[in-house]
Amino acid sequence: MKRLLLVIAALLSLTVLMTACKKDGDTISTPAASESTAAQATPAPTELPPYEANVLTGEPKGADYPEGQRITAVMVNNIVAARPQRGLSKADILFEIKVEGGITRFMPVFTDYKTIGEVGPVRSGRDQFFRLILPWQALYVHEGQSVVMQQYAIDFDYGKLNNNDGANGYRDYGRVNWAGKSYNNGTLALEHTMYTNADNIANYISNQNVDMNRTYNSTFFNFVDYRLGTTRDLSNSIDSAYSDKYGPVVSDGQYVEIVHSQSYKTRFIYDEATNQYKMQQNYSDGQWRDTVDEAADNKVLTFPNVIVLYTDIHTYPGHEAKDLQYAEYAWGGIGYYCYGGKCEKIYWQKGTPLEALRLYYLNEDGTCSDTPLEINTGKSYVAVTDIDFAENFTHTTLDNVDLTTATTQTYEKSYVEDTAKAGETLGSSTDDLTAAATGSGEAETVTEAPAQEQAPAEEQAPAEEQAPAEEQAPAPEQAPAPEQAPAPEQAPDQQENTENAEGSQG
């Protein structure tokens, strides 16, 4: 009964949220239309030159900016055995979202495919990522795709912009992962060896005559106007004087820790000297390690902007065996924007698949305002995260955290790989599937791995690509929990995952 009441209360609060964020008479168009999808940049005085910003970073376009060209997104494996990845440091926006088995996956988005270099390991497409770039009509590069993702590509007539073979990607059989394992020595699954690069993508575009022409009438976020030469100090934000029942809307954010599932975690450590957040992830031995780009001499990933968006994520009804995850974008929700060692509570909206993601300030009473949030220019990390784990979100000062202490062990559960065959359909539209999925998640209250769960075996490839099992990692010591930020308003939440031992997903 208590869980049911929580779900009902959450639905009521989300109804208020939708009313607050999306006003009567609002019309949202896609970047293809003459009207802007995302909120326009801050109006500038007429004496300033025309506003010509990079669509993904809000920075001024340089001489080599690919004017009139579509942006490009690539799906990259983030299961522990796949690390370290390549090409992530060149992403202008890096998305991280939960997929099957409680693991997360990356989608780096690039302004210009010609500058990508090498990127991977490339993995299969998922609709929770695709729906974020659909309004922007990006070239979407992946290897394999779920049947739901394939149905979205069919329903929205995505054609050759939906590339399903890693843009004719290639295998690096000799690559060695963080634990010293490789396919060549029989200890790493084949699925962690697929890569692509700028030349492969360019050849795919040329050989398939892919239309890469696209004029964007707005930027991905509502960036601070670069022409003003200023940055937005969150300490002096228009909502910095506000508080809600959980505390100040703007508070400390030198240390940011995001929990994606019962075991997958990402954290960011603010460096005042560079005004950047250094990215780290939890590993199967319980340790935090820097997230690095192997193709850039193990450069550590850093971002000035860290954005965390909470929503209901749960298994699609009828797809429990493969644990295909549904992310609820129609409701909107709460989130956080972290910049300059501070975190600001925000609201977000997206709506239909063809509507772009929009971020908003809070009102004084804690509701969603009419005012689009301003994001400082530069690269951004964006996590779309399960509301089940909102209470585990931490943002605090570095003084409150022991960065050397081990943390919860990362593990994955079993599930069946989902890779759609060419032409395979759901037998229904994605609208029907979404209608069935909306509100069907069960509230998840467990935040620790069940005692009976074991450390992961080596990620299993599909039957024909089986790799030997990985040694079981020892259980690490538990890290002291840093001071936690308040839990955001709850939404109806996911049912428990059926997770996999490092990897056999499409």
XYZ file of C-alpha atoms in Angstrom:
506
model
C 0.000 0.000 0.000
C 2.827 2.399 0.863
C 4.470 1.814 -2.514
C 1.154 2.339 -4.288
C 0.627 5.647 -2.474
C 4.130 6.767 -3.429
C 3.460 5.985 -7.068
C 0.122 7.864 -6.998
C 1.765 10.862 -5.333
C 4.539 10.783 -7.898
C 2.073 10.772 -10.750
C 0.269 13.757 -9.266
C 3.508 15.682 -8.823
C 4.544 14.914 -12.395
C 1.175 16.148 -13.652
C 1.851 19.454 -11.912
C 5.338 19.459 -13.404
C 4.049 18.997 -16.926
C 1.589 21.852 -16.446
C 4.321 24.085 -15.081
C 6.933 23.392 -17.763
C 4.806 23.137 -20.885
C 2.355 26.025 -20.893
C -0.951 26.145 -22.715
C -0.427 27.064 -26.322
C 3.225 26.011 -26.369
C 4.310 24.647 -29.724
C 7.620 22.886 -30.118
C 9.082 22.290 -33.551
C 12.055 20.260 -34.652
C 15.378 21.758 -35.772
C 14.291 21.020 -39.342
C 11.519 23.587 -39.133
C 11.803 27.335 -39.463
C 11.169 27.758 -35.751
C 13.818 26.816 -33.188
C 13.458 23.566 -31.264
C 15.617 24.341 -28.278
C 15.382 27.648 -26.503
C 17.268 30.337 -28.377
C 20.404 31.874 -26.954
C 20.052 34.903 -24.713
C 18.951 37.890 -26.821
C 21.957 40.068 -27.582
C 22.167 43.795 -28.224
C 21.669 44.722 -31.849
C 25.201 46.078 -32.177
C 26.661 42.607 -31.630
C 27.562 40.479 -34.663
C 25.205 37.657 -35.691
C 24.955 34.762 -33.264
C 26.839 31.882 -34.907
C 27.430 29.176 -32.348
C 28.512 25.537 -32.507
C 25.278 23.553 -32.278
C 26.600 21.219 -29.556
C 28.832 23.491 -27.435
C 27.513 27.019 -27.904
C 31.029 28.204 -28.663
C 31.701 30.486 -31.656
C 32.099 28.660 -34.939
C 35.667 28.502 -36.167
C 36.924 28.786 -39.715
C 36.715 24.993 -40.123
C 33.180 24.641 -38.742
C 31.148 22.201 -40.900
C 28.370 24.606 -41.790
C 25.171 22.918 -42.968
C 26.297 19.428 -41.916
C 24.477 16.942 -39.719
C 25.931 16.072 -36.339
C 27.060 12.464 -35.777
C 26.450 10.097 -32.856
C 28.180 6.757 -32.225
C 27.174 4.037 -29.763
C 30.098 2.996 -27.563
C 30.315 0.043 -25.188
C 30.730 0.891 -21.502
C 30.534 -2.512 -19.886
C 33.573 -2.879 -17.614
C 35.374 -5.359 -19.904
C 35.167 -2.861 -22.790
C 37.199 -0.177 -21.018
C 39.198 1.838 -21.861
C 37.312 3.270 -24.822
C 38.641 5.280 -27.743
C 37.481 8.602 -29.159
C 35.406 9.822 -26.207
C 37.592 12.871 -25.538
C 36.576 14.315 -28.910
C 32.855 14.195 -28.138
C 31.120 17.554 -27.788
C 28.339 15.925 -25.758
C 28.690 12.546 -24.049
C 25.476 10.779 -23.035
C 25.417 7.931 -20.517
C 22.197 5.945 -20.002
C 21.344 2.560 -18.519
C 20.658 -0.325 -20.906
C 20.157 -4.051 -20.266
C 21.578 -5.754 -17.215
C 22.034 -2.588 -15.189
C 25.048 -1.562 -17.262
C 25.346 1.789 -18.984
C 26.323 2.705 -22.504
C 27.816 5.841 -24.020
C 26.703 7.913 -26.972
C 29.355 10.485 -27.879
C 27.963 13.160 -30.191
C 30.316 14.988 -32.556
C 29.887 18.231 -34.467
C 32.005 16.987 -37.368
C 32.455 13.323 -38.271
C 35.679 14.202 -40.090
C 37.408 14.967 -36.778
C 36.301 11.871 -34.860
C 39.453 9.835 -35.358
C 39.029 6.311 -33.976
C 36.074 5.514 -31.714
C 34.805 2.400 -29.953
C 34.289 -0.331 -29.037
C 31.147 0.246 -31.107
C 27.981 -1.411 -29.794
C 24.344 -1.665 -30.749
C 21.712 1.049 -30.939
C 19.091 1.628 -28.262
C 16.026 3.839 -28.518
C 16.657 5.744 -25.262
C 19.663 7.300 -27.011
C 18.120 7.566 -30.450
C 15.137 9.561 -29.225
C 17.480 12.269 -27.925
C 19.085 12.843 -31.334
C 16.034 12.130 -33.489
C 14.888 15.796 -33.501
C 18.350 16.782 -34.735
C 18.382 14.157 -37.507
C 21.913 13.107 -36.608
C 23.821 10.357 -38.376
C 23.545 7.459 -35.912
C 26.368 4.881 -36.075
C 26.196 1.569 -34.197
C 26.723 -2.193 -34.625
C 23.415 -4.001 -34.321
C 20.246 -2.635 -32.747
C 17.373 -3.731 -30.551
C 14.067 -4.542 -32.198
C 12.594 -1.455 -30.503
C 15.338 0.744 -31.899
C 14.797 -0.752 -35.341
C 11.074 -0.026 -35.089
C 11.815 3.611 -34.248
C 14.027 3.869 -37.345
C 11.191 2.403 -39.421
C 8.467 4.573 -37.900
C 10.464 7.768 -38.370
C 11.812 6.845 -41.807
C 15.424 7.279 -40.720
C 16.832 5.397 -43.685
C 20.576 5.515 -44.224
C 21.063 7.944 -41.347
C 20.667 4.860 -39.157
C 23.903 2.973 -39.815
C 23.839 -0.544 -38.407
C 27.325 -1.897 -39.101
C 29.598 0.585 -37.330
C 30.014 2.404 -40.650
C 31.817 -0.655 -42.002
C 33.769 -0.913 -38.752
C 36.736 -3.189 -38.159
C 37.954 -5.561 -35.470
C 40.977 -4.893 -33.308
C 41.533 -8.453 -32.098
C 44.703 -7.537 -30.260
C 43.293 -4.693 -28.164
C 44.016 -5.165 -24.459
C 41.499 -4.009 -21.905
C 42.168 -2.439 -18.496
C 42.585 -5.885 -16.904
C 45.111 -7.096 -19.499
C 42.634 -9.260 -21.405
C 42.314 -9.554 -25.160
C 40.454 -11.565 -27.764
C 43.742 -12.882 -29.157
C 44.660 -14.550 -25.875
C 41.155 -15.956 -25.474
C 40.086 -13.867 -22.485
C 37.981 -11.099 -24.053
C 34.689 -11.433 -25.931
C 34.614 -10.559 -29.626
C 31.993 -7.864 -29.068
C 34.608 -5.658 -27.381
C 36.752 -5.410 -30.507
C 34.673 -3.383 -33.004
C 35.905 0.123 -33.893
C 35.226 2.738 -36.520
C 36.915 5.985 -37.500
C 36.496 9.153 -39.516
C 37.586 7.476 -42.750
C 35.136 4.588 -42.316
C 32.291 6.986 -41.668
C 33.277 9.201 -44.603
C 33.415 6.160 -46.895
C 30.007 4.995 -45.714
C 28.534 8.433 -46.401
C 30.119 8.560 -49.846
C 29.382 4.967 -50.896
C 25.770 5.078 -49.714
C 25.168 8.649 -50.869
C 23.950 9.622 -47.400
C 22.442 13.092 -47.231
C 24.541 14.888 -44.600
C 23.113 18.330 -45.350
C 21.354 19.946 -42.425
C 20.846 23.519 -41.278
C 20.273 23.937 -37.547
C 18.299 26.931 -36.361
C 19.170 26.506 -32.695
C 21.769 25.008 -30.392
C 21.339 21.742 -28.506
C 21.098 23.605 -25.200
C 20.252 27.201 -24.383
C 23.848 28.322 -24.053
C 25.101 31.557 -22.531
C 25.713 33.965 -25.422
C 29.410 33.706 -26.264
C 29.317 37.248 -27.710
C 28.891 38.677 -24.222
C 32.186 37.188 -23.033
C 30.647 36.032 -19.757
C 29.928 32.794 -17.922
C 27.046 32.137 -15.597
C 28.053 31.824 -11.947
C 25.630 29.348 -10.385
C 26.201 30.982 -6.994
C 24.496 34.088 -8.397
C 21.917 32.266 -10.519
C 18.417 33.721 -10.753
C 17.228 30.854 -8.530
C 20.240 30.777 -6.186
C 18.220 32.413 -3.392
C 15.513 29.743 -3.594
C 15.121 26.663 -1.444
C 12.684 23.801 -1.543
C 11.833 21.286 1.160
C 15.110 19.497 0.481
C 17.330 22.550 0.842
C 18.918 25.258 -1.347
C 18.339 24.991 -5.087
C 22.023 25.828 -5.666
C 24.532 24.095 -3.412
C 27.968 22.485 -3.326
C 29.093 20.445 -6.303
C 32.858 19.921 -6.191
C 32.205 16.192 -5.951
C 29.362 14.666 -7.962
C 28.435 10.973 -7.822
C 25.735 9.447 -10.024
C 24.257 5.994 -9.435
C 22.814 4.458 -12.606
C 21.841 1.037 -11.240
C 22.592 -1.206 -8.301
C 26.244 -1.269 -9.245
C 27.080 1.153 -12.067
C 28.372 4.505 -10.873
C 30.017 7.570 -12.396
C 31.612 10.411 -10.483
C 33.108 13.817 -11.246
C 35.807 15.695 -9.355
C 36.000 19.438 -9.861
C 39.352 21.095 -10.570
C 39.170 24.802 -9.813
C 42.410 25.503 -11.711
C 40.938 24.298 -15.010
C 37.234 24.806 -14.248
C 36.647 21.231 -15.420
C 35.140 18.093 -13.918
C 37.311 14.973 -14.156
C 35.313 11.833 -14.925
C 35.789 8.515 -13.108
C 33.901 5.206 -13.076
C 33.486 2.296 -10.708
C 35.083 -1.040 -11.698
C 34.410 -4.697 -10.958
C 37.225 -4.780 -8.393
C 35.481 -2.031 -6.456
C 37.897 0.725 -7.403
C 37.325 4.102 -9.026
C 39.435 4.775 -12.116
C 39.753 7.728 -14.449
C 37.684 7.489 -17.621
C 40.303 7.807 -20.345
C 40.542 7.968 -24.117
C 42.937 5.247 -25.246
C 43.187 6.839 -28.712
C 44.426 10.120 -27.198
C 47.303 8.812 -25.056
C 44.919 7.899 -22.245
C 43.701 11.455 -21.878
C 41.313 11.752 -18.929
C 37.819 12.892 -19.888
C 36.896 16.295 -18.476
C 33.823 18.468 -18.887
C 32.921 21.977 -17.727
C 29.220 21.005 -17.788
C 27.723 18.003 -15.968
C 23.974 17.484 -16.403
C 21.978 14.783 -14.595
C 18.359 14.128 -15.608
C 16.111 11.805 -13.591
C 13.234 9.849 -15.065
C 11.406 6.544 -14.852
C 13.433 3.762 -16.472
C 12.150 0.201 -16.524
C 11.848 -2.845 -18.760
C 9.553 -2.625 -21.768
C 6.457 -4.792 -21.131
C 6.795 -7.988 -23.113
C 10.580 -7.648 -23.340
C 11.502 -8.880 -19.864
C 13.621 -11.793 -21.119
C 15.934 -9.375 -22.911
C 15.531 -6.613 -20.322
C 15.086 -3.899 -22.951
C 14.945 -0.627 -21.058
C 12.315 2.058 -21.576
C 13.215 5.637 -20.598
C 10.208 7.888 -19.980
C 10.804 11.187 -21.793
C 7.211 12.396 -22.149
C 6.741 13.369 -18.500
C 9.834 15.476 -17.948
C 11.286 15.607 -14.474
C 13.887 17.035 -12.161
C 17.619 17.125 -12.664
C 20.827 18.922 -11.790
C 23.205 21.192 -13.663
C 26.727 21.244 -12.244
C 29.272 23.874 -13.188
C 32.141 25.618 -11.408
C 31.940 23.456 -8.289
C 28.216 24.138 -7.755
C 25.095 22.105 -8.573
C 21.779 23.708 -9.454
C 18.495 21.832 -9.241
C 16.565 22.139 -12.507
C 13.576 20.791 -14.410
C 13.664 19.245 -17.861
C 11.164 18.479 -20.626
C 11.271 16.561 -23.878
C 7.828 15.281 -24.806
C 7.389 13.424 -28.089
C 10.290 11.778 -29.940
C 10.461 14.736 -32.355
C 10.672 17.329 -29.583
C 14.100 18.403 -28.381
C 15.350 18.237 -24.817
C 14.703 21.473 -22.882
C 16.007 22.585 -19.481
C 14.360 25.107 -17.125
C 15.056 27.082 -13.960
C 12.932 26.558 -10.844
C 10.377 28.999 -9.543
C 10.605 30.298 -5.988
C 8.018 27.721 -4.906
C 10.113 24.892 -6.369
C 7.999 24.326 -9.464
C 9.176 24.448 -13.053
C 9.492 28.004 -14.359
C 8.899 29.464 -17.812
C 12.563 30.481 -18.056
C 14.919 28.275 -20.100
C 18.063 27.333 -18.200
C 21.301 28.836 -19.496
C 24.187 26.400 -19.929
C 27.732 27.726 -20.071
C 29.537 27.129 -23.334
C 31.745 24.081 -23.791
C 31.480 20.307 -23.741
C 28.816 18.558 -21.694
C 28.345 15.192 -20.016
C 24.665 14.221 -19.765
C 23.327 11.329 -17.695
C 19.732 10.203 -18.105
C 19.309 8.310 -14.864
C 16.729 6.093 -13.199
C 14.596 7.897 -10.620
C 14.937 4.765 -8.459
C 18.443 5.918 -7.624
C 17.807 9.632 -7.213
C 18.239 9.337 -3.456
C 21.776 8.077 -4.090
C 22.792 11.186 -6.016
C 25.592 12.978 -4.193
C 26.911 16.482 -4.679
C 29.095 17.968 -1.992
C 32.489 19.524 -1.278
C 35.700 17.578 -1.764
C 36.392 17.931 1.955
C 33.519 15.530 2.644
C 34.857 12.729 0.449
C 37.707 10.254 0.790
C 38.676 9.762 -2.855
C 41.003 6.847 -2.061
C 38.373 4.584 -0.526
C 37.010 1.626 -2.479
C 33.329 1.532 -3.306
C 30.551 -0.884 -4.226
C 31.579 -3.666 -6.561
C 30.300 -3.402 -10.127
C 28.519 -6.485 -11.425
C 25.970 -7.455 -14.081
C 23.183 -10.044 -14.194
C 22.072 -12.407 -16.944
C 19.806 -11.571 -19.852
C 19.328 -12.698 -23.435
C 20.928 -10.655 -26.195
C 18.573 -8.663 -28.374
C 19.766 -7.986 -31.910
C 17.062 -7.349 -34.465
C 17.171 -9.135 -37.784
C 16.978 -6.991 -40.896
C 13.384 -5.994 -41.506
C 12.166 -7.376 -38.174
C 9.335 -5.358 -36.651
C 7.477 -5.254 -33.365
C 4.153 -5.864 -35.038
C 3.028 -2.547 -33.628
C 4.106 1.076 -33.748
C 6.475 2.660 -31.265
C 3.559 4.853 -30.174
C 1.665 1.739 -29.094
C 4.738 0.325 -27.373
C 5.338 3.588 -25.523
C 1.697 3.761 -24.428
C 2.025 0.272 -22.951
C 5.328 1.136 -21.248
C 4.292 4.456 -19.731
C 3.699 4.136 -16.011
C 4.242 0.367 -15.988
C 7.418 0.447 -13.897
C 7.341 -0.848 -10.326
C 9.021 1.232 -7.630
C 12.511 -0.070 -6.915
C 13.738 0.348 -3.364
C 16.866 -1.814 -3.359
C 20.057 0.219 -3.711
C 22.613 -2.458 -2.800
C 23.475 -5.607 -4.712
C 21.585 -8.623 -3.314
C 23.797 -10.708 -1.067
C 23.510 -13.762 -3.284
C 24.749 -11.924 -6.376
C 28.254 -12.823 -7.437
C 30.990 -10.779 -9.045
C 30.728 -10.857 -12.817
C 31.967 -13.604 -15.013
C 33.696 -12.384 -18.160
C 31.180 -10.867 -20.522
C 29.560 -13.517 -22.646
C 29.314 -12.983 -26.352
C 26.546 -14.563 -28.426
C 26.897 -18.337 -28.607
C 29.121 -18.297 -31.666
C 31.409 -15.704 -30.081
C 31.795 -17.178 -26.588
C 34.755 -15.999 -24.538
C 36.232 -17.720 -21.473
C 34.876 -16.678 -18.094
C 36.472 -13.821 -16.232
C 37.925 -14.433 -12.778
C 35.645 -13.388 -9.977
C 36.666 -10.088 -8.431
C 36.955 -9.893 -4.634
C 34.332 -7.908 -2.789
C 35.784 -4.482 -1.957
C 35.430 -2.541 1.233
C 32.458 -0.213 1.345
C 33.270 3.460 0.928
C 31.888 5.909 3.471
C 28.901 7.569 1.858
C 29.549 11.248 1.063
C 26.936 13.743 2.135
C 23.905 13.169 -0.037
C 21.821 15.672 -1.877
C 18.091 15.418 -1.224
C 16.047 12.949 -3.213
C 14.180 14.532 -6.116
C 10.454 14.135 -6.473
C 9.648 10.524 -7.235
C 8.085 9.064 -10.346
C 6.706 5.548 -10.857
C 9.836 3.468 -11.157
C 11.349 0.506 -12.828
C 11.063 -3.148 -12.117
C 14.253 -4.902 -11.094
C 16.682 -5.619 -13.909
C 17.614 -9.005 -15.184
C 21.306 -8.341 -15.630
C 24.149 -10.021 -17.427
C 27.646 -11.190 -16.609
C 29.626 -8.616 -18.563
C 27.848 -8.272 -21.676
C 25.989 -10.460 -24.076
C 23.804 -7.704 -25.374
C 23.383 -6.496 -28.891
